[in-house]
Amino acid sequence: MDFFFQLPLWIQGIAKGLAVIAVLFPLAAACSMAERKISAWIQGRPGPNRTVVPWLAWIPIIVPFLQRLGVFQLAADGGKFVFKEDPVPGHVNKLYFIAAPVLAMIPALTTITIVPFGAYLNDVGQLVPIVLANVDIGLLAVLAISSLGVYSVILAGWASNSKYPFLGSIRASAQLISYELSMTLSVLPVFLWVNAPGGQGTLSLFDVVQVQSGQGFHFDSLWLGLWMPVSAFIFLVALFAETNRQPFDMAESEADLVGGFHTEYGAFKWSLFFVAEYAHMIVGSGVFTLLFLGGWNPLPGLPLTTVVHGLQHWISFAGHPLFMGVLGILIFLGKVGFFIFFFMWVRWTLPRFRYDQIMKIGWQKLLPLSIGNLIFYALLIALIQK
Amino acid sequence: MAVIPVSRKPLSFAERTYIPQILGGLKITFKRMLKPAETMEYPEQRPEIPKHYRGVPTLVKDPNGREKCVSCQLCEFVCPPKAIRITPGEIPLDAPTGHVEKAPQAFDIDMLRCIYCGLCQEVCPEEAIFLQNQYSMTGYTRAEMVNHKDRLYELGGTLPDQHHKWDKKKAAEEHGNAH
């Protein structure tokens, strides 16, 4: 650890950046596999289960199990995307056409740096978040950077110079902008609650989890999703819209727009869009978990610190920061994993909303609801915190 | 014609929020996810072929191993897409089944033409051609998709009937008419 912190800052930066790519990229790819498997199970099919690496096939139990799970299919698909021909149609604006998938990846990978995914107690007994950049603007940075994703959609649709991508990108950008409003308004009560008067103002996601780490069933230590359910609901719906997932799948909308904004894309550039979508999903689920589901705390009213203190009586190494860090990350990943599953579960259950329905839900239902929610909690918090 | 006016009820508040419907849908798909898959994993698991399935046309032999086809060419004539081509041949008189007189010299069914209609089976007076339960017919070339006589007998096998029509005929010739 000390060795790492003595390295020059730029090497540290590059190492962290590579770590993000090395973790998030395969994770997003694994999500695409999970999507195929879950869709298969929901539709009563076995799903991809044939691919196997020939020189591993002799290993008993484990390899057949992974093969049935389609794990090798993932590598085959990834390899295919790298090696297949990557056509650039003649009618596109080349610079922007190539820039769009890159632009899709940048915000998707950047937002993860601000999301804390665990915490450990240091020598002094202070809780330290495990995060790449523990900045004070926290959530604001997540919202600001992730909404840059809309540029890649617009750019892809515009540069493709063809009508379906264009329509898809127009719809998607209108949808992203409309739902951003309710999303932002829905998290305001959370930060009203976190920033108690007299304290230091913060937008850090770590501090939001700290508020939810109280012990026992006091209502001010509850997970925020339990005592701000409407906020959580609006945030979740807006999250579906922001990540372009069914039933808010206007960006793709393959029934009426061929493939939406990425109709003209193929091979690796297309897969970058795909990975970006899943990375957005992972980060979005992470932020939702942090804001409303207590982050790395296992149960409401049972913070991670208490669990680790309790475990110390049984297991000797439970007090080690590494143990607590890993435990926290596992709990956090478990919650995120559930939400990713939920995203897929919803996708294979619901049909797509019509475009006018999406606009109606966004502006006429969700936005007034989030404003009412904000006013209600502002008054309530003012009464409680005085 | 009676006209029945159907009143469309306005949606209730709960229905307009979509939420009860969404939850119901999620419940259905989750239940479906826990059930085993409905599909068959084809090359390993094969479907059970129903009894009177019309698969690839084949030629059959009788229990004594005599080829039943006498190259009358009725199937060739009846075949709507003209998939069958028969070159008639003679059986030498001193052969054990010499009294049958004729057998196909060549019997080709072009499976790229065959429409699996079963008219050849229907028309055959000797019960020699049958559409059996083979459904998978593949090849890399057009020539591979033509079933020749040996292949047709290999696919067809033996028909376990007990008519022995030609044996009875021979016996009747040798020992006089039994009637």
XYZ file of C-alpha atoms in Angstrom:
565
model
C 0.000 0.000 0.000
C 2.739 2.448 1.014
C 4.648 1.589 -2.126
C 1.638 2.590 -4.216
C 1.223 5.956 -2.519
C 4.929 6.789 -3.005
C 4.603 6.464 -6.784
C 4.334 9.676 -8.810
C 0.802 10.964 -9.015
C 0.438 10.402 -12.750
C 1.446 6.746 -12.449
C -1.089 6.319 -9.667
C -3.692 7.934 -11.919
C -2.910 5.648 -14.820
C -2.897 2.587 -12.569
C -6.298 3.511 -11.164
C -7.645 4.216 -14.625
C -6.444 0.874 -15.938
C -7.933 -0.817 -12.900
C -11.308 0.771 -13.679
C -11.154 -0.399 -17.273
C -9.903 -3.845 -16.284
C -12.770 -4.324 -13.832
C -15.672 -2.467 -15.378
C -15.156 -3.574 -18.957
C -15.331 -7.338 -18.252
C -18.102 -6.715 -15.734
C -20.136 -4.930 -18.375
C -19.400 -7.727 -20.815
C -20.472 -10.263 -18.202
C -23.711 -8.311 -17.882
C -24.379 -8.846 -21.570
C -23.979 -12.568 -20.973
C -26.235 -12.406 -17.928
C -28.777 -10.591 -20.047
C -28.791 -13.417 -22.585
C -29.038 -16.071 -19.906
C -31.807 -14.351 -17.961
C -33.799 -13.682 -21.102
C -33.418 -17.354 -21.946
C -34.592 -18.525 -18.532
C -37.560 -16.171 -18.580
C -38.507 -17.453 -22.023
C -38.034 -21.119 -21.068
C -34.871 -21.690 -23.112
C -31.466 -22.890 -21.927
C -29.616 -19.964 -23.530
C -26.037 -20.031 -24.824
C -24.450 -23.227 -23.455
C -22.258 -24.723 -26.187
C -19.043 -22.745 -26.393
C -16.030 -24.216 -24.624
C -12.306 -23.680 -24.884
C -11.114 -26.944 -26.485
C -7.967 -27.363 -24.381
C -9.951 -26.900 -21.174
C -12.739 -29.304 -22.045
C -11.093 -32.263 -20.254
C -11.535 -30.705 -16.771
C -14.566 -32.454 -15.167
C -17.403 -30.661 -13.249
C -16.145 -27.043 -13.340
C -15.722 -26.557 -17.069
C -19.023 -28.212 -18.072
C -20.742 -26.058 -15.437
C -19.181 -22.880 -16.816
C -19.997 -24.084 -20.311
C -23.668 -24.521 -19.428
C -23.560 -21.041 -17.931
C -22.207 -19.641 -21.206
C -19.074 -18.150 -19.702
C -16.915 -19.088 -22.672
C -19.477 -17.658 -25.060
C -18.620 -14.313 -23.527
C -14.959 -14.635 -24.485
C -15.917 -15.857 -27.945
C -18.224 -12.882 -28.474
C -15.617 -10.455 -27.202
C -12.956 -11.962 -29.430
C -15.284 -11.810 -32.392
C -15.900 -8.108 -31.871
C -12.169 -7.439 -31.836
C -11.331 -9.391 -34.973
C -14.303 -8.957 -37.283
C -14.402 -6.345 -39.984
C -15.359 -2.925 -38.710
C -17.095 -1.203 -41.601
C -17.520 2.550 -41.778
C -20.362 3.316 -44.210
C -19.517 5.716 -47.029
C -22.213 8.256 -46.199
C -21.215 9.050 -42.631
C -19.249 11.877 -41.135
C -16.143 9.858 -40.306
C -14.707 11.911 -37.453
C -17.928 12.123 -35.467
C -18.940 8.598 -36.396
C -15.790 7.241 -34.784
C -15.863 9.751 -31.928
C -19.381 8.759 -30.810
C -18.635 5.315 -29.309
C -15.513 6.716 -27.662
C -17.620 9.481 -26.169
C -20.087 6.877 -24.957
C -17.354 5.046 -23.074
C -15.766 8.092 -21.424
C -18.629 9.155 -19.118
C -19.548 5.532 -18.483
C -16.081 4.736 -17.194
C -15.496 8.081 -15.514
C -18.508 8.003 -13.204
C -17.319 4.845 -11.483
C -14.344 6.752 -10.037
C -16.682 8.771 -7.820
C -18.749 5.825 -6.594
C -17.466 4.392 -3.299
C -17.920 0.637 -3.175
C -16.757 -0.273 0.306
C -15.186 1.011 3.480
C -12.664 -0.112 6.057
C -11.541 1.003 9.503
C -7.978 2.343 9.564
C -5.525 2.124 12.478
C -7.102 5.105 14.193
C -10.548 3.512 13.992
C -11.822 5.900 11.346
C -14.044 4.647 8.549
C -12.266 5.176 5.228
C -14.184 4.760 1.961
C -12.776 2.580 -0.794
C -13.187 4.873 -3.750
C -10.967 6.048 -6.562
C -11.726 9.737 -6.062
C -13.513 10.725 -2.865
C -14.582 14.144 -4.087
C -16.913 16.346 -2.117
C -19.294 17.047 -4.995
C -19.964 13.283 -5.221
C -23.400 12.803 -6.639
C -23.301 16.089 -8.541
C -20.268 14.818 -10.412
C -22.011 11.518 -11.170
C -25.083 13.279 -12.523
C -23.025 15.808 -14.487
C -20.703 13.292 -16.086
C -23.280 10.612 -16.792
C -25.523 13.110 -18.549
C -22.639 13.719 -20.951
C -23.584 10.316 -22.312
C -26.379 11.970 -24.251
C -23.767 13.614 -26.507
C -22.610 10.269 -27.784
C -26.196 9.383 -28.676
C -26.741 12.674 -30.482
C -23.386 12.455 -32.202
C -23.921 8.875 -33.294
C -27.348 9.682 -34.712
C -26.149 12.812 -36.473
C -22.911 11.400 -37.860
C -24.645 8.285 -39.196
C -26.393 10.529 -41.740
C -29.373 8.247 -42.072
C -32.950 8.630 -40.925
C -33.418 5.860 -38.351
C -30.312 6.631 -36.296
C -31.267 10.273 -36.493
C -34.812 9.687 -35.221
C -33.498 7.368 -32.543
C -30.978 9.863 -31.299
C -33.552 12.678 -31.249
C -35.948 10.575 -29.225
C -33.250 9.335 -26.892
C -31.840 12.760 -26.204
C -35.314 14.197 -25.536
C -35.982 11.322 -23.144
C -32.658 11.615 -21.346
C -33.092 15.327 -20.802
C -36.677 15.004 -19.541
C -35.944 12.307 -17.012
C -32.796 13.986 -15.720
C -35.015 16.628 -14.129
C -37.058 14.233 -12.024
C -33.945 12.255 -11.182
C -32.178 15.278 -9.762
C -35.287 16.460 -7.920
C -35.788 13.029 -6.392
C -32.358 12.995 -4.730
C -32.689 16.491 -3.271
C -34.613 15.261 -0.176
C -31.776 12.827 0.471
C -29.246 15.604 0.629
C -31.576 17.863 2.601
C -31.603 15.070 5.160
C -27.870 14.382 5.017
C -26.878 18.023 5.360
C -28.272 18.758 8.797
C -28.218 22.455 9.682
C -25.002 23.518 11.401
C -22.982 20.686 9.881
C -20.618 20.890 6.954
C -22.410 20.792 3.622
C -21.629 17.775 1.488
C -22.764 15.966 -1.623
C -20.410 13.055 -1.093
C -21.928 9.622 -1.589
C -19.806 8.292 1.276
C -21.537 10.684 3.657
C -24.933 9.501 2.423
C -23.996 5.971 3.383
C -22.677 7.203 6.731
C -26.123 8.621 7.504
C -27.597 5.177 6.799
C -25.013 3.416 8.983
C -26.666 4.133 12.316
C -27.221 1.271 14.687
C -30.643 -0.017 15.752
C -34.027 0.858 14.380
C -34.002 4.567 14.896
C -35.757 6.160 12.032
C -32.814 8.501 11.400
C -30.513 5.555 10.903
C -32.809 3.705 8.529
C -31.905 3.151 4.935
C -33.182 6.133 3.006
C -35.136 3.913 0.647
C -37.298 2.925 3.602
C -38.160 6.352 4.723
C -38.081 8.113 1.356
C -39.766 5.418 -0.766
C -41.191 7.898 -3.254
C -37.767 9.395 -3.877
C -36.356 5.940 -4.367
C -39.165 5.033 -6.764
C -38.748 8.170 -8.867
C -34.984 7.713 -8.922
C -35.378 4.116 -10.051
C -37.808 4.967 -12.830
C -35.599 7.818 -13.985
C -32.632 5.463 -13.841
C -34.386 3.105 -16.237
C -34.946 6.025 -18.581
C -31.412 7.376 -18.221
C -29.819 4.046 -18.989
C -32.101 3.569 -22.002
C -33.447 0.314 -20.678
C -36.815 -1.199 -21.394
C -39.540 -0.008 -20.970
C -37.894 3.341 -21.775
C -36.011 1.925 -24.708
C -36.530 4.822 -27.092
C -32.890 4.986 -28.101
C -32.982 1.531 -29.583
C -36.645 0.868 -30.284
C -35.846 -1.807 -32.812
C -39.468 -2.390 -33.758
C -39.819 1.002 -35.403
C -36.245 2.291 -35.769
C -34.239 -0.760 -36.910
C -31.597 -0.273 -34.218
C -32.013 3.329 -33.138
C -28.935 5.488 -32.905
C -26.496 2.639 -33.495
C -28.125 1.249 -36.647
C -25.096 2.088 -38.793
C -22.564 0.732 -36.335
C -21.020 -2.696 -36.304
C -18.312 -4.790 -34.708
C -16.160 -3.146 -32.058
C -17.711 0.316 -32.237
C -21.150 -1.162 -31.652
C -19.876 -3.229 -28.771
C -18.487 -0.056 -27.185
C -22.024 1.371 -27.132
C -23.192 -1.852 -25.582
C -20.521 -1.895 -22.909
C -21.241 1.765 -22.183
C -24.918 0.954 -21.629
C -24.065 -1.812 -19.182
C -21.455 0.339 -17.456
C -24.138 2.999 -17.016
C -26.393 0.334 -15.547
C -23.724 -0.811 -13.119
C -22.909 2.725 -12.010
C -26.600 3.633 -11.820
C -27.388 0.584 -9.685
C -24.375 1.448 -7.528
C -25.567 4.990 -6.981
C -29.072 3.776 -6.196
C -27.668 1.315 -3.668
C -25.580 4.029 -2.040
C -28.384 6.556 -1.898
C -31.303 4.407 -0.856
C -30.138 0.956 0.161
C -27.387 1.677 2.662
C -24.403 0.996 0.399
C -22.192 -1.677 1.971
C -24.261 -2.116 5.132
C -25.751 -5.607 5.229
C -29.139 -4.799 6.801
C -31.028 -1.700 7.894
C -29.945 -0.862 11.417
C -27.016 -3.255 11.203
C -23.985 -1.339 9.891
C -20.884 -3.030 8.542
C -18.756 -1.780 11.469
C -21.002 -3.585 13.970
C -20.879 -6.773 11.928
C -17.091 -6.693 11.778
C -16.827 -5.982 15.518
C -19.133 -8.904 16.168
C -17.164 -11.205 13.875
C -13.921 -10.348 15.658
C -15.007 -12.584 18.543
C -15.239 -15.558 16.217
C -12.670 -15.009 13.492
C -9.224 -13.673 14.365
C -8.503 -11.821 11.148
C -11.923 -10.116 10.994
C -10.391 -6.944 12.412
C -8.000 -6.611 9.483
C -8.882 -3.668 7.212
C -8.607 -5.953 4.173
C -11.293 -8.297 5.518
C -13.688 -5.453 6.194
C -12.946 -3.903 2.812
C -13.606 -7.138 0.941
C -16.737 -7.885 2.972
C -18.065 -4.402 2.276
C -17.337 -4.687 -1.439
C -19.035 -8.093 -1.602
C -22.176 -6.795 0.115
C -22.203 -3.767 -2.146
C -21.687 -5.881 -5.264
C -24.459 -8.195 -4.127
C -26.912 -5.316 -3.992
C -25.707 -3.941 -7.316
C -25.982 -7.409 -8.806
C -29.573 -7.664 -7.665
C -30.383 -4.374 -9.347
C -28.723 -5.432 -12.560
C -30.814 -8.562 -12.423
C -33.850 -6.379 -11.774
C -33.054 -4.277 -14.857
C -32.967 -7.434 -16.964
C -35.982 -8.947 -15.299
C -38.001 -5.826 -16.138
C -36.638 -5.768 -19.663
C -37.887 -9.248 -20.432
C -41.239 -8.607 -18.769
C -42.478 -5.283 -20.076
C -43.174 -4.037 -23.567
C -41.807 -0.689 -24.632
C -43.770 2.474 -23.878
C -44.876 4.595 -26.806
C -42.928 7.783 -27.304
C -45.863 10.009 -26.302
C -46.390 7.880 -23.194
C -42.771 8.369 -22.222
C -43.042 12.118 -22.553
C -46.344 12.101 -20.654
C -44.932 10.018 -17.807
C -41.807 12.114 -17.621
C -43.325 15.575 -17.672
C -46.884 15.135 -16.428
C -46.475 12.464 -13.789
C -42.908 12.009 -12.593
C -41.918 15.669 -12.547
C -44.931 16.891 -10.484
C -44.555 13.878 -8.225
C -40.900 14.635 -7.589
C -41.649 18.297 -6.928
C -44.410 17.343 -4.482
C -42.071 14.842 -2.880
C -39.387 17.481 -2.494
C -41.790 19.945 -0.874
C -43.175 17.289 1.456
C -39.762 16.163 2.673
C -38.455 19.736 2.875
C -41.286 20.569 5.293
C -40.907 17.297 7.196
C -37.154 17.640 7.563
C -37.564 21.263 8.627
C -39.970 20.088 11.357
C -37.691 17.267 12.534
C -34.365 19.035 12.402
C -35.587 22.534 13.315
C -76.776 -8.831 -36.959
C -77.125 -7.905 -33.368
C -74.941 -5.049 -32.269
C -73.731 -5.337 -28.714
C -72.383 -2.072 -27.428
C -69.441 -2.733 -25.133
C -68.658 0.024 -22.739
C -64.996 0.612 -22.120
C -64.482 1.291 -18.466
C -62.153 4.157 -17.645
C -58.893 3.007 -16.108
C -58.698 3.146 -12.354
C -56.019 5.225 -10.661
C -53.936 2.158 -9.859
C -54.100 1.041 -13.460
C -53.035 4.441 -14.703
C -49.878 4.283 -12.613
C -48.993 1.024 -14.438
C -47.623 -0.324 -11.151
C -50.025 -3.245 -10.372
C -49.708 -4.492 -13.961
C -45.935 -4.225 -13.880
C -45.740 -6.132 -10.603
C -48.082 -8.806 -11.946
C -45.926 -9.176 -15.036
C -42.769 -9.422 -12.960
C -44.367 -12.146 -10.883
C -45.263 -14.171 -13.975
C -41.804 -13.912 -15.511
C -40.120 -14.779 -12.218
C -42.229 -17.917 -11.865
C -41.393 -18.821 -15.448
C -37.694 -18.397 -14.697
C -37.778 -21.042 -11.979
C -39.312 -23.677 -14.226
C -37.134 -25.926 -16.394
C -36.611 -24.978 -20.028
C -39.296 -25.953 -22.516
C -36.932 -26.448 -25.412
C -35.049 -29.539 -26.507
C -31.300 -29.456 -27.015
C -31.478 -30.826 -30.499
C -28.576 -32.929 -31.590
C -28.425 -34.710 -28.200
C -32.139 -34.795 -27.483
C -34.311 -35.823 -30.395
C -38.036 -35.266 -30.590
C -40.263 -38.314 -30.601
C -41.528 -38.809 -34.136
C -45.289 -39.395 -34.390
C -46.437 -42.697 -35.859
C -47.507 -41.701 -39.347
C -44.863 -39.069 -39.892
C -43.937 -38.360 -43.493
C -40.172 -38.121 -43.587
C -37.636 -38.987 -46.245
C -39.004 -41.522 -48.820
C -37.235 -44.863 -48.626
C -37.345 -48.271 -50.280
C -37.997 -51.376 -48.166
C -37.260 -55.073 -48.404
C -39.555 -57.899 -47.344
C -38.679 -60.210 -44.385
C -36.803 -62.555 -46.733
C -34.577 -59.738 -47.921
C -36.132 -59.466 -51.400
C -36.367 -55.942 -52.704
C -40.058 -55.229 -53.016
C -39.904 -52.689 -55.829
C -40.708 -54.186 -59.219
C -39.909 -50.956 -61.094
C -43.454 -50.407 -62.322
C -42.636 -46.684 -62.313
C -46.040 -45.655 -60.977
C -44.334 -43.522 -58.325
C -42.207 -41.886 -60.968
C -45.319 -40.982 -62.916
C -47.296 -39.756 -59.938
C -44.499 -37.734 -58.329
C -45.670 -34.088 -58.614
C -42.220 -32.458 -58.577
C -40.651 -35.261 -60.664
C -38.161 -36.123 -57.981
C -38.086 -39.860 -58.700
C -36.187 -41.400 -61.583
C -36.232 -45.174 -62.098
C -34.214 -47.198 -64.580
C -36.048 -50.555 -64.816
C -34.013 -53.725 -64.866
C -34.668 -57.439 -65.181
C -34.042 -60.213 -62.712
C -32.346 -63.212 -64.377
C -34.765 -66.151 -64.577
C -32.440 -68.575 -62.779
C -32.274 -66.311 -59.692
C -34.336 -67.456 -56.639
C -36.771 -64.598 -57.235
C -36.610 -64.908 -60.974
C -40.372 -65.239 -61.276
C -40.752 -61.594 -60.100
C -39.065 -60.695 -63.393
C -38.363 -57.033 -62.773
C -36.481 -54.899 -60.248
C -35.076 -51.402 -60.538
C -31.597 -51.143 -61.951
C -31.304 -47.653 -60.599
C -33.682 -45.753 -58.318
C -32.867 -42.085 -57.631
C -34.870 -39.664 -55.507
C -33.715 -36.086 -55.753
C -34.340 -34.750 -52.244
C -33.915 -31.182 -53.451
C -37.088 -31.721 -55.464
C -39.075 -33.975 -53.140
C -41.974 -32.240 -51.417
C -42.704 -35.067 -48.971
C -46.284 -35.366 -50.266
C -46.379 -39.154 -49.874
C -48.087 -39.823 -53.207
C -45.397 -42.370 -54.116
C -46.184 -44.352 -50.987
C -49.895 -44.070 -51.703
C -49.647 -45.247 -55.296
C -47.161 -48.126 -54.847
C -48.919 -51.469 -55.593
C -46.076 -53.449 -54.001
C -45.808 -51.506 -50.703
C -42.193 -50.918 -51.568
C -41.742 -47.193 -50.959
C -42.447 -45.574 -47.594
C -42.010 -42.139 -46.121
C -40.421 -43.004 -42.811
C -39.394 -41.014 -39.769
C -36.113 -39.600 -40.948
C -36.472 -35.813 -40.986
C -32.908 -34.573 -41.187
C -31.469 -34.572 -44.699
C -28.329 -32.544 -45.276
C -25.463 -32.412 -47.717
C -22.731 -30.165 -49.025
C -23.435 -30.615 -52.742
C -26.452 -31.127 -54.976
C -25.163 -34.570 -55.880
C -25.145 -35.565 -52.217
C -28.811 -34.698 -51.962
C -29.811 -37.366 -54.496
C -30.596 -40.651 -52.756
C -29.496 -43.602 -54.866
C -30.883 -47.096 -54.642
C -28.416 -48.499 -52.096
C -28.905 -45.475 -49.857
C -32.692 -45.811 -50.157
C -32.565 -49.444 -49.024
C -30.161 -48.557 -46.232
C -32.594 -45.901 -44.974
C -35.650 -48.086 -45.510
C -34.687 -51.370 -43.903
C -37.138 -54.243 -43.826
C -40.899 -54.091 -43.726
C -42.072 -56.832 -41.360
C -45.195 -57.692 -43.326
C -46.176 -61.332 -43.788
C -47.901 -61.152 -47.202
C -45.156 -62.991 -49.109
C -47.209 -62.301 -52.208
C -44.568 -63.495 -54.706
C -43.781 -66.664 -52.732
C -47.476 -67.608 -52.763
C -47.640 -66.886 -56.467
C -44.660 -69.125 -57.118
C -46.169 -71.891 -54.954
C -49.459 -71.600 -56.842
C -47.633 -71.871 -60.164
C -45.727 -74.946 -59.070
C -48.494 -76.840 -57.259
C -51.537 -75.733 -59.130
C -54.208 -73.349 -58.031
C -55.247 -73.974 -54.453
C -58.738 -72.579 -55.042
